[in-house]
XYZ file of C-alpha atoms in Angstrom:
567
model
C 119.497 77.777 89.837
C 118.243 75.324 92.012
C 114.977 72.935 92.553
C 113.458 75.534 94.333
C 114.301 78.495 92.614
C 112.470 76.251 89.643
C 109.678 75.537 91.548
C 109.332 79.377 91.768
C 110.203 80.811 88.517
C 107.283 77.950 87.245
C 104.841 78.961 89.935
C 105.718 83.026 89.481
C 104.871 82.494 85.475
C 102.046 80.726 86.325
C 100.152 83.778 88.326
C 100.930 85.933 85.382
C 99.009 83.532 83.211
C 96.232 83.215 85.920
C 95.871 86.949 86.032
C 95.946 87.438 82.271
C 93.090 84.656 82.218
C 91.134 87.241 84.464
C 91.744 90.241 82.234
C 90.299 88.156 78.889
C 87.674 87.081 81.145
C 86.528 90.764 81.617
C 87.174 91.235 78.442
C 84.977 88.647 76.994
C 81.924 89.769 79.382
C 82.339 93.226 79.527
C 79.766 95.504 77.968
C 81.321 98.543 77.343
C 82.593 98.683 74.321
C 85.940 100.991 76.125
C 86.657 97.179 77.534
C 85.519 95.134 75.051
C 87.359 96.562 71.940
C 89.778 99.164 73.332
C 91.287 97.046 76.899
C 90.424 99.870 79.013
C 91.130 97.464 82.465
C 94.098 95.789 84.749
C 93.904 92.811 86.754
C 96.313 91.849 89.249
C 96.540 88.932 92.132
C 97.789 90.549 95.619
C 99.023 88.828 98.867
C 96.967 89.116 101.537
C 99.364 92.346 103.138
C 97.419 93.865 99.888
C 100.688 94.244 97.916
C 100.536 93.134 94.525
C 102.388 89.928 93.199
C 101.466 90.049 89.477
C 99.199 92.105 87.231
C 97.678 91.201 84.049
C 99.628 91.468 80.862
C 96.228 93.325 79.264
C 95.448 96.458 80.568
C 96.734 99.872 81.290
C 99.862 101.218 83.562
C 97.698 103.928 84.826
C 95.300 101.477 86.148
C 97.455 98.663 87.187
C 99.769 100.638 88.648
C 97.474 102.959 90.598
C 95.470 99.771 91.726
C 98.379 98.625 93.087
C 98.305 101.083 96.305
C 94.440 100.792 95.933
C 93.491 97.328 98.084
C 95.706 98.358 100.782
C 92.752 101.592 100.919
C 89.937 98.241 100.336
C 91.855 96.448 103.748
C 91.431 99.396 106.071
C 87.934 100.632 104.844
C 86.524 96.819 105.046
C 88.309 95.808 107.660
C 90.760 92.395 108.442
C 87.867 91.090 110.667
C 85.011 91.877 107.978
C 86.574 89.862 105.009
C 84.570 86.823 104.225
C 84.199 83.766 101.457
C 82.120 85.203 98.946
C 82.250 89.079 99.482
C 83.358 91.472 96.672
C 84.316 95.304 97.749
C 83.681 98.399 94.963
C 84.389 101.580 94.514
C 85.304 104.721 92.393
C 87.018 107.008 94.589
C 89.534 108.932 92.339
C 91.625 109.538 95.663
C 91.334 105.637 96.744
C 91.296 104.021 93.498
C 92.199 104.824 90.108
C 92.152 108.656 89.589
C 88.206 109.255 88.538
C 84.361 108.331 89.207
C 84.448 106.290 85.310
C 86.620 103.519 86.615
C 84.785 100.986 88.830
C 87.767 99.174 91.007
C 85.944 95.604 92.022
C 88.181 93.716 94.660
C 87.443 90.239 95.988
C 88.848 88.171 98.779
C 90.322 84.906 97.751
C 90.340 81.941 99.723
C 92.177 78.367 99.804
C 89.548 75.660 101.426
C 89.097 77.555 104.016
C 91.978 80.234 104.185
C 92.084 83.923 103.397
C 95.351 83.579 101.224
C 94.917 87.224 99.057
C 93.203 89.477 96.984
C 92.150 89.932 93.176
C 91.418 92.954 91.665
C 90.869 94.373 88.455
C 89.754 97.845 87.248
C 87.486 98.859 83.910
C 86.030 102.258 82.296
C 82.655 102.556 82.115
C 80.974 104.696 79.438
C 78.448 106.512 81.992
C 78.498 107.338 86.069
C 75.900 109.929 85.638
C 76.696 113.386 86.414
C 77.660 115.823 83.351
C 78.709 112.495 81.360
C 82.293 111.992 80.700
C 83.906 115.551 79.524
C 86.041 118.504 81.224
C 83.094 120.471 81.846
C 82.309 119.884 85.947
C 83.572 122.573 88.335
C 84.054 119.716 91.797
C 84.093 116.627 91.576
C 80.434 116.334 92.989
C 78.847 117.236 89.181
C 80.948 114.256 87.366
C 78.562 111.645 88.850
C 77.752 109.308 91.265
C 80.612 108.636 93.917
C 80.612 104.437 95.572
C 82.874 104.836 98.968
C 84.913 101.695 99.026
C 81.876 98.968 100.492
C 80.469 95.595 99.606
C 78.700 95.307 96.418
C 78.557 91.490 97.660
C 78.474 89.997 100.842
C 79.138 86.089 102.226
C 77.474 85.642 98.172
C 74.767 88.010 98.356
C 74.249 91.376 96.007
C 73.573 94.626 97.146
C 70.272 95.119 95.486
C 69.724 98.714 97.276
C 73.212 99.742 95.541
C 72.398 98.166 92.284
C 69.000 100.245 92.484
C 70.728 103.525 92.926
C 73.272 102.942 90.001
C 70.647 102.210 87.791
C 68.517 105.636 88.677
C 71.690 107.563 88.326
C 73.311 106.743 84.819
C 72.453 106.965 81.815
C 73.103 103.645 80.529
C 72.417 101.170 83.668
C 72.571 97.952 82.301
C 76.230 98.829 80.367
C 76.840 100.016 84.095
C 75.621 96.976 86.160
C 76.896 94.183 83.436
C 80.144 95.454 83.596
C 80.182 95.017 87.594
C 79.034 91.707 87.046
C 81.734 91.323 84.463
C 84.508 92.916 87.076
C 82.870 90.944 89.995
C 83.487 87.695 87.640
C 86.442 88.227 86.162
C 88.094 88.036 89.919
C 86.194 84.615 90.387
C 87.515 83.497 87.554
C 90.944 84.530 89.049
C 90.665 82.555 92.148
C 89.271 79.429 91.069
C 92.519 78.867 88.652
C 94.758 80.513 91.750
C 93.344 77.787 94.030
C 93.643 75.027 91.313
C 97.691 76.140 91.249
C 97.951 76.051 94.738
C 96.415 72.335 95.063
C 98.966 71.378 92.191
C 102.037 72.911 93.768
C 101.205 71.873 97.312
C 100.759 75.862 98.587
C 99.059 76.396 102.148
C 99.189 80.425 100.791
C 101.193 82.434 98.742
C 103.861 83.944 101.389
C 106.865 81.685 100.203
C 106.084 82.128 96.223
C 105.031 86.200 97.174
C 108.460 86.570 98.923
C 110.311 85.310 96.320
C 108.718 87.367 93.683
C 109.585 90.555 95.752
C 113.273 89.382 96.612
C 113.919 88.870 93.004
C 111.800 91.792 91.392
C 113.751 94.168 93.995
C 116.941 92.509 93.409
C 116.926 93.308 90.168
C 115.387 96.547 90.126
C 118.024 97.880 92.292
C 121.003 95.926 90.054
C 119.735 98.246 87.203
C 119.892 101.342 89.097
C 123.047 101.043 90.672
C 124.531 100.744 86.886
C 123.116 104.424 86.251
C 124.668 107.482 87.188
C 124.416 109.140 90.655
C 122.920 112.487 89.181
C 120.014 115.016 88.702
C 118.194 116.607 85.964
C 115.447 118.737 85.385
C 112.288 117.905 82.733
C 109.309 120.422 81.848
C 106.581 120.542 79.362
C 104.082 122.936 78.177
C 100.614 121.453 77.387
C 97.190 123.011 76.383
C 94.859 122.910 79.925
C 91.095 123.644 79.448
C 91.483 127.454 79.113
C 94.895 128.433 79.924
C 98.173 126.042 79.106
C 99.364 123.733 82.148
C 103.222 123.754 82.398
C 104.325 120.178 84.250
C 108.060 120.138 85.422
C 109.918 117.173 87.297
C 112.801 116.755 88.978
C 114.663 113.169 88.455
C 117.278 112.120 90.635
C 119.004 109.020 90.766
C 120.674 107.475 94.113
C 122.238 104.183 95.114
C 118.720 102.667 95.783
C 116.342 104.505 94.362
C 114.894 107.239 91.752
C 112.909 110.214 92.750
C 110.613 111.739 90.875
C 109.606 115.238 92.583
C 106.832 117.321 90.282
C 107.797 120.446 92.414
C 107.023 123.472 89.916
C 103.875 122.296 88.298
C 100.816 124.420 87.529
C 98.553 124.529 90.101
C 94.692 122.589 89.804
C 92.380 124.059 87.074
C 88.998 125.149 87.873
C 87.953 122.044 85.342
C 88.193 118.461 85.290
C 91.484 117.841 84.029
C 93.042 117.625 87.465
C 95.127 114.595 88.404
C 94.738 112.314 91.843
C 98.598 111.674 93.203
C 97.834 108.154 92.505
C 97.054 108.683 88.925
C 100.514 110.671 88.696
C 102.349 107.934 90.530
C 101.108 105.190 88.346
C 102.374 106.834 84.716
C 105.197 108.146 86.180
C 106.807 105.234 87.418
C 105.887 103.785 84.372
C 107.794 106.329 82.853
C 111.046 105.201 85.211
C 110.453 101.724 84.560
C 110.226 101.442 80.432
C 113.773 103.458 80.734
C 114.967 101.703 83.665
C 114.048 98.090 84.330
C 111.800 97.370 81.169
C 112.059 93.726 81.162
C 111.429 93.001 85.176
C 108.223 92.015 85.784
C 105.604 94.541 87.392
C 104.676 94.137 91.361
C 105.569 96.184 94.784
C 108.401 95.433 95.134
C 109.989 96.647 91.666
C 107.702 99.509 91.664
C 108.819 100.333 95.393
C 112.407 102.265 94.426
C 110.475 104.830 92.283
C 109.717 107.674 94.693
C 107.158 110.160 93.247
C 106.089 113.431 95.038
C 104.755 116.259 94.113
C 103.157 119.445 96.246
C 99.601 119.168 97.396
C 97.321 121.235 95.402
C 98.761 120.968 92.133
C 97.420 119.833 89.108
C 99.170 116.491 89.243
C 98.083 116.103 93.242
C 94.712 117.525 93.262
C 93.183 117.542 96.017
C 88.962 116.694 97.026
C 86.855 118.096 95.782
C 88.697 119.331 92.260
C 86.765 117.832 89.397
C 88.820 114.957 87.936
C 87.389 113.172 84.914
C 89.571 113.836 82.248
C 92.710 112.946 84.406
C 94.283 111.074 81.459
C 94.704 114.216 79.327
C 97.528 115.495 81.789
C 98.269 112.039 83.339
C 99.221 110.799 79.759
C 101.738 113.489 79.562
C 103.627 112.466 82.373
C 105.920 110.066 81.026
C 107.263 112.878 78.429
C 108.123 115.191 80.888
C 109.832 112.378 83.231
C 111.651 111.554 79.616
C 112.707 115.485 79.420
C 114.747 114.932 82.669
C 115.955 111.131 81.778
C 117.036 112.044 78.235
C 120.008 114.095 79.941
C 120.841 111.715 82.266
C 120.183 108.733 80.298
C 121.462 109.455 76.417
C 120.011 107.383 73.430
C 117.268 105.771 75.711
C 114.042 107.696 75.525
C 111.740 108.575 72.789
C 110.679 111.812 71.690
C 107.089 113.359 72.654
C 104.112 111.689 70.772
C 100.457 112.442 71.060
C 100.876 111.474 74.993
C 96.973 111.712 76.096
C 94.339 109.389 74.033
C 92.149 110.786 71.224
C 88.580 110.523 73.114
C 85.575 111.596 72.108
C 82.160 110.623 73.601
C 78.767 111.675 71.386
C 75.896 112.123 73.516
C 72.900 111.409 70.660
C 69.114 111.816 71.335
C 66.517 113.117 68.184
C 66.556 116.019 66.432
C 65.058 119.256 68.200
C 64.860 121.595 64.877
C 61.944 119.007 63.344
C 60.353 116.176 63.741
C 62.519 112.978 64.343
C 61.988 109.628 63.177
C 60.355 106.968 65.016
C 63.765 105.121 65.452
C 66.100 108.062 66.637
C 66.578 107.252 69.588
C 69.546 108.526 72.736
C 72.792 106.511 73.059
C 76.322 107.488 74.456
C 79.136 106.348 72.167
C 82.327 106.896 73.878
C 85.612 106.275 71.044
C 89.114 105.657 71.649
C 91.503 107.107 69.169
C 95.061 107.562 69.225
C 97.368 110.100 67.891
C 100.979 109.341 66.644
C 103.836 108.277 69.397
C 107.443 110.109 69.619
C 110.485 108.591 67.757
C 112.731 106.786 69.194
C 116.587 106.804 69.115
C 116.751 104.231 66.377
C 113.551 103.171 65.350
C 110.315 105.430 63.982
C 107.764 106.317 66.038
C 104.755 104.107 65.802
C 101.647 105.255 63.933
C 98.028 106.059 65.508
C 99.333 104.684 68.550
C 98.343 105.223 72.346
C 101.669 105.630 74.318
C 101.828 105.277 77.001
C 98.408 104.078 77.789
C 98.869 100.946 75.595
C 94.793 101.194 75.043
C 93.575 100.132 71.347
C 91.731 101.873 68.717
C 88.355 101.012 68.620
C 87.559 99.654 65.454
C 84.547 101.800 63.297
C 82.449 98.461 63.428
C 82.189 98.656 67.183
C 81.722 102.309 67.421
C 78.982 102.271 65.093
C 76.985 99.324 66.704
C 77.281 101.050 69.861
C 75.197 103.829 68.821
C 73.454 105.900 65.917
C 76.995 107.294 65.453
C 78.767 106.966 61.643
C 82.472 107.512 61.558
C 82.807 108.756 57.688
C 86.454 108.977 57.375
C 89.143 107.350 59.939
C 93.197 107.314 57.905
C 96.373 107.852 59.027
C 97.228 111.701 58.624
C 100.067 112.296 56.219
C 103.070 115.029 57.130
C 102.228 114.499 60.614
C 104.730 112.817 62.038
C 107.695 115.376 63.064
C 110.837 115.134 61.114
C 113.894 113.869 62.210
C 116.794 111.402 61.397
C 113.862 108.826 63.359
C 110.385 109.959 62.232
C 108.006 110.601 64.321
C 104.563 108.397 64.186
C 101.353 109.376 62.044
C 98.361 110.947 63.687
C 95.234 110.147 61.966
C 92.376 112.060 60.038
C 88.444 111.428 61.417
C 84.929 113.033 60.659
C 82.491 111.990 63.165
C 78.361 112.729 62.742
C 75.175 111.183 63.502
C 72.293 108.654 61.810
C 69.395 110.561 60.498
C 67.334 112.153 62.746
C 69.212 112.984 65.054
C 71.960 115.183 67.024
C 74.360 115.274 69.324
C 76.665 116.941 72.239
C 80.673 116.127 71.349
C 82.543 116.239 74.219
C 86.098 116.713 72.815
C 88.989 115.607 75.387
C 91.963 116.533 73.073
C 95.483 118.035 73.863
C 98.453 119.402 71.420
C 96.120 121.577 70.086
C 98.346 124.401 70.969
C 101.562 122.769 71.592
C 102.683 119.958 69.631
C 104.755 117.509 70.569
C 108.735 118.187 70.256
C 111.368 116.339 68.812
C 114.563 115.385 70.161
C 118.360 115.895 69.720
C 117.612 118.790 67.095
C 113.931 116.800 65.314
C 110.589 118.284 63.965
C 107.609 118.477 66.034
C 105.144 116.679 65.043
C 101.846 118.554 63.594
C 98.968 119.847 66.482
C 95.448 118.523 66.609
C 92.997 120.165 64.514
C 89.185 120.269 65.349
C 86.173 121.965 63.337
C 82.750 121.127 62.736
C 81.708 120.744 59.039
C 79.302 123.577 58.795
C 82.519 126.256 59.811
C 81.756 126.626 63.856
C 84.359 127.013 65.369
C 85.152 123.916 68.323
C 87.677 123.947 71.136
C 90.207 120.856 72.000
C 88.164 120.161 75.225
C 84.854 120.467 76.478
C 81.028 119.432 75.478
C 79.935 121.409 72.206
C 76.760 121.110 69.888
C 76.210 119.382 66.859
C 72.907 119.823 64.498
C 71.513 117.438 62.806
C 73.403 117.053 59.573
C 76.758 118.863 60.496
C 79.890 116.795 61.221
C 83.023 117.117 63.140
C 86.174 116.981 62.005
C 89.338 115.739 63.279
C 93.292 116.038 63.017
C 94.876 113.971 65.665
C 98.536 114.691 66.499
C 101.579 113.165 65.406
C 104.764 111.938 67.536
C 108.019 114.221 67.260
C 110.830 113.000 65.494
C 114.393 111.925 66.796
C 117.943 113.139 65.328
C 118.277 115.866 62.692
C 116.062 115.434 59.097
C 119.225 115.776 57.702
C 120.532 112.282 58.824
C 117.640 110.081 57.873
C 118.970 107.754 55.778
C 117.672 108.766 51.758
C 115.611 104.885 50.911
C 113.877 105.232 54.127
C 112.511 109.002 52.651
C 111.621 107.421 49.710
C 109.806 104.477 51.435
C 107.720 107.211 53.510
C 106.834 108.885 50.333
C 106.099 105.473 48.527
C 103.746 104.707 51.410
C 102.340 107.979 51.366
C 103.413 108.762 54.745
C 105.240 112.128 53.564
C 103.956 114.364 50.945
C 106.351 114.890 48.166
C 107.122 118.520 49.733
C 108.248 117.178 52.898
C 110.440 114.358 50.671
C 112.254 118.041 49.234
C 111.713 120.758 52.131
C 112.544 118.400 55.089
C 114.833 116.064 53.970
C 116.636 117.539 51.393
C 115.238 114.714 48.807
C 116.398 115.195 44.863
C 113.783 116.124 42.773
C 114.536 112.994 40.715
C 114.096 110.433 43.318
C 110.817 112.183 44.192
C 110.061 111.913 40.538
C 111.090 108.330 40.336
C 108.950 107.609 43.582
C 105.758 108.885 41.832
C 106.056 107.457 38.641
C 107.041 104.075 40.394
C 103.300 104.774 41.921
C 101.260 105.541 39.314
C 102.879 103.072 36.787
C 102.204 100.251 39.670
C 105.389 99.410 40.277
C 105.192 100.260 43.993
C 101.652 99.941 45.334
């Protein structure tokens, strides 16, 4: 390698760490707690083209990778002659930015003394755009809130006070709304100030020369790890709840000389509720899907997310079309990867995982005071939205994780912050025994929840869940893992998706789903059974009925528990 190539590789690490210094920026300032706690967000530096050179170690693929075609939409609606020092563009359009009206997209023009060198962006979930509220229940995409065309929340410096006005009158919680702009808007300052400090240390006029050799290399190598796969095709489908009637998603993978295509030809058409999916929202997770399979270790930019060619026919549900309603688009967006892995797991053996939970465990409680009596002086209306995950899939040689988000990479939200966001009380939150599916590789926990309200009040529970109906499967002859379970504590009945009432008093319930397993039962090896029943993981039926377990190791396993010896 020579001086150059040095120079590079140091300056190349270097915008990584100046990007990841703008994602902990947002999420140090941020106010919603789906930032704060859970790293609902992306950041990314882009070269003044609009292509991106490096994104943010925190954050999500579905944003990063969906605001990665987004500035290039920012360019042409602002305009190359309309991009000044100080300015910073917004906007929310699920076609334009990141696949629905809850994520704000800020983007801001950065500048070397006195020359337009690129862009920063960065991307966060805000609890409330107005509207229904967050939930499946809209019918266009006109009742899920208010919609900001790509404009300038700043300009030359200067705030858009008459924009700020009319986000405030139209959500429910404004200044969660407004501080998280400010938080977005900042986070990209942040970004530019150390960009311009690197640039002054390393003697940069722009970023062309370091930007080109990011792209030679990332595409270089991309393309070295395709070639060594083999020139064939293969079909993946799924079958996964919908609102009312089950969505079936089917791909088509095929892998050539210099590229993959991914073609969703086959899917279920939109639904007549807001689970629909923006194409960009579909690109995003499935090349993420290619890329963890394919090229895991290259670093994430245009140019080695450029081979990975995703289509998919206009008017279904994973290339909705305006106006289809669109906020849950993660519940079918998260299942993407799966079905991509359906169609790599014959082409590729021993590489992907089984099917976990896919789509994130979200709930949001909409709390105000009681309406059947009088309610204290303090009840009072909050939104509380929580992120929860179910188990992921197993993986060739190594369990599936436990209550983990895959492949969103988002965090649980701790109970502490839930709570202080609202009069909300989580009363139980454990991992969910016998859940994971079976399999020589076990598949990952879900977890057990029960959700209700302070005194005084009640709530709507808008539930956004999936594998209700159809769990996840196991691979190479593996369990599924168990379905997500939902009831309210007085015995209503409650459905996997929608916005349902709660009285004051009664409780939800919760069963989130665990990953499938990998590799028959029959193969795991006998200590690692034992360990899962040690840790409670299994239930001493599952030690005997799934894995064939002797009574007197489960015997031994117990009495090693109660006795102490194992705690």
């Amino acid at each position: 390698m020579n001086t150059a190539s040095v120079a590079y590789q140091v300056m190349w690490n270097r915008l990584i760490s100046v990007v990841e210094e703008q994602a902990q920026a947002l999420v140090r300032t941020a106010f919603s707690t789906s930032v704060r706690e859970a790293g609902d967000l992306s950041a990314g530096v882009y070269n003044a083209d609009g292509l991106m050179i490096a994104q943010a170690v925190t954050g999500t693929p579905g944003h990063v990778n969906a605001m990665a075609d987004a500035v290039a939409h920012f360019i042409r609606r602002i305009g190359r002659d309309n991009i000044h020092r100080g300015d910073v563009y917004i906007t929310n359009d699920p076609w334009e930015g990141t696949g629905h009206l809850h994520d704000i997209t800020i983007v801001s023009p950065a500048f070397h003394g006195d020359r337009f060198v690129g862009f920063f962006a960065c991307t966060a979930h805000v609890v409330d755009i107005g509207g229904r509220g967050f939930g499946a229940d809209a019918n266009s995409v006109y009742e899920e809130g208010i919609y900001i065309p790509i404009m300038k929340f700043a300009a030359r410096g200067t705030v858009d006070k008459t924009l700020v006005a009319m986000l405030r009158g139209n959500v429910r919680e404004p200044d969660q709304l407004i501080g998280d702009i400010y938080a977005l808007a900042s986070c990209n300052e942040i970004g530019q100030r150390r960009l311009s400090e690197m640039m002054t240390e390393f003697g940069l006029d722009d970023l062309k020369s370091v930007a080109d050799y990011i792209f030679a290399n990332s595409r270089r190598a991309t393309l070295e790890a395709i070639t060594k796969l083999p020139r064939r095709s293969a079909s993946g489908e799924m079958r996964i709840d919908g609102y009312d009637t089950p969505i079936d998603l089917r791909c088509r993978v095929t892998i050539a000389a210099d590229h993959i295509a991914c073609d969703f030809a086959g899917t279920s058409g939109p639904d007549p509720k807001g689970i629909n999916v923006p194409l960009v929202y579909t690109k995003a997770y499935a090349c993420y899907a290619l890329k963890c399979a394919v090229a895991a270790e290259i670093p994430n930019n245009a140019a080695s997310l450029e081979p990975f060619r995703i289509t998919a026919p206009e008017n279904t549900i994973v290339n909705a079309m305006h106006p289809a309603p669109v906020a849950l688009r993660h519940v079918i967006g998260h299942m993407i990867p799966d079905t991509v892995f359906a169609a790599l797991d014959q082409l590729l053996p021993a590489t992907v995982p089984a099917e976990g939970a896919g789509c994130l465990c979200n709930f949001q409680v909409s709390l105000r005071p009681r309406s059947d009596a009088p309610a204290p002086a303090s009840a009072r209306r909050s939104e509380v939205l929580a992120f929860n995950s179910g188990g992921a899939g197993a993986r060739p040689g190594v369990d599936g994780l436990n209550a983990t988000a895959f492949p969103s990479g988002v965090m649980t939200m701790p109970v502490e912050a839930t709570e202080h966001a609202g009069p909300v009380i989580i009363w139980r939150k454990e991992l969910r025994p016998d859940s994971g599916g079976a399999g020589a590789m076990r598949g990952g926990l879900g977890q057990y929840m029960e959700v209700g309200a302070k005194e005084g009040h009640e709530f709507d529970f808008s539930a956004m869940f999936d594998r209700v109906h159809h769990p996840a499967r196991g691979r190479q002859g593996a369990g599924q893992g168990a379905p997500t379970t939902i009831k309210r504590s007085d015995g209503k009945a409650m459905r996997g998706k929608g916005k349902q009432f709660v009285p004051h008093g009664a409780r939800v319930a919760l069963a989130f789903p665990g990953g499938g397993g990998y590799g028959p039962a029959a193969d795991r090896d006998p200590e690692m059974v034992k360990r899962d029943l040690a840790r409670g993981y299994i239930s001493a039926r599952s030690a005997a009925l799934d894995y064939g377990l002797a009574e007197a190791d489960i015997t031994a396993v117990l009495r090693a528990i109660k006795t102490g010896e194992i705690e």
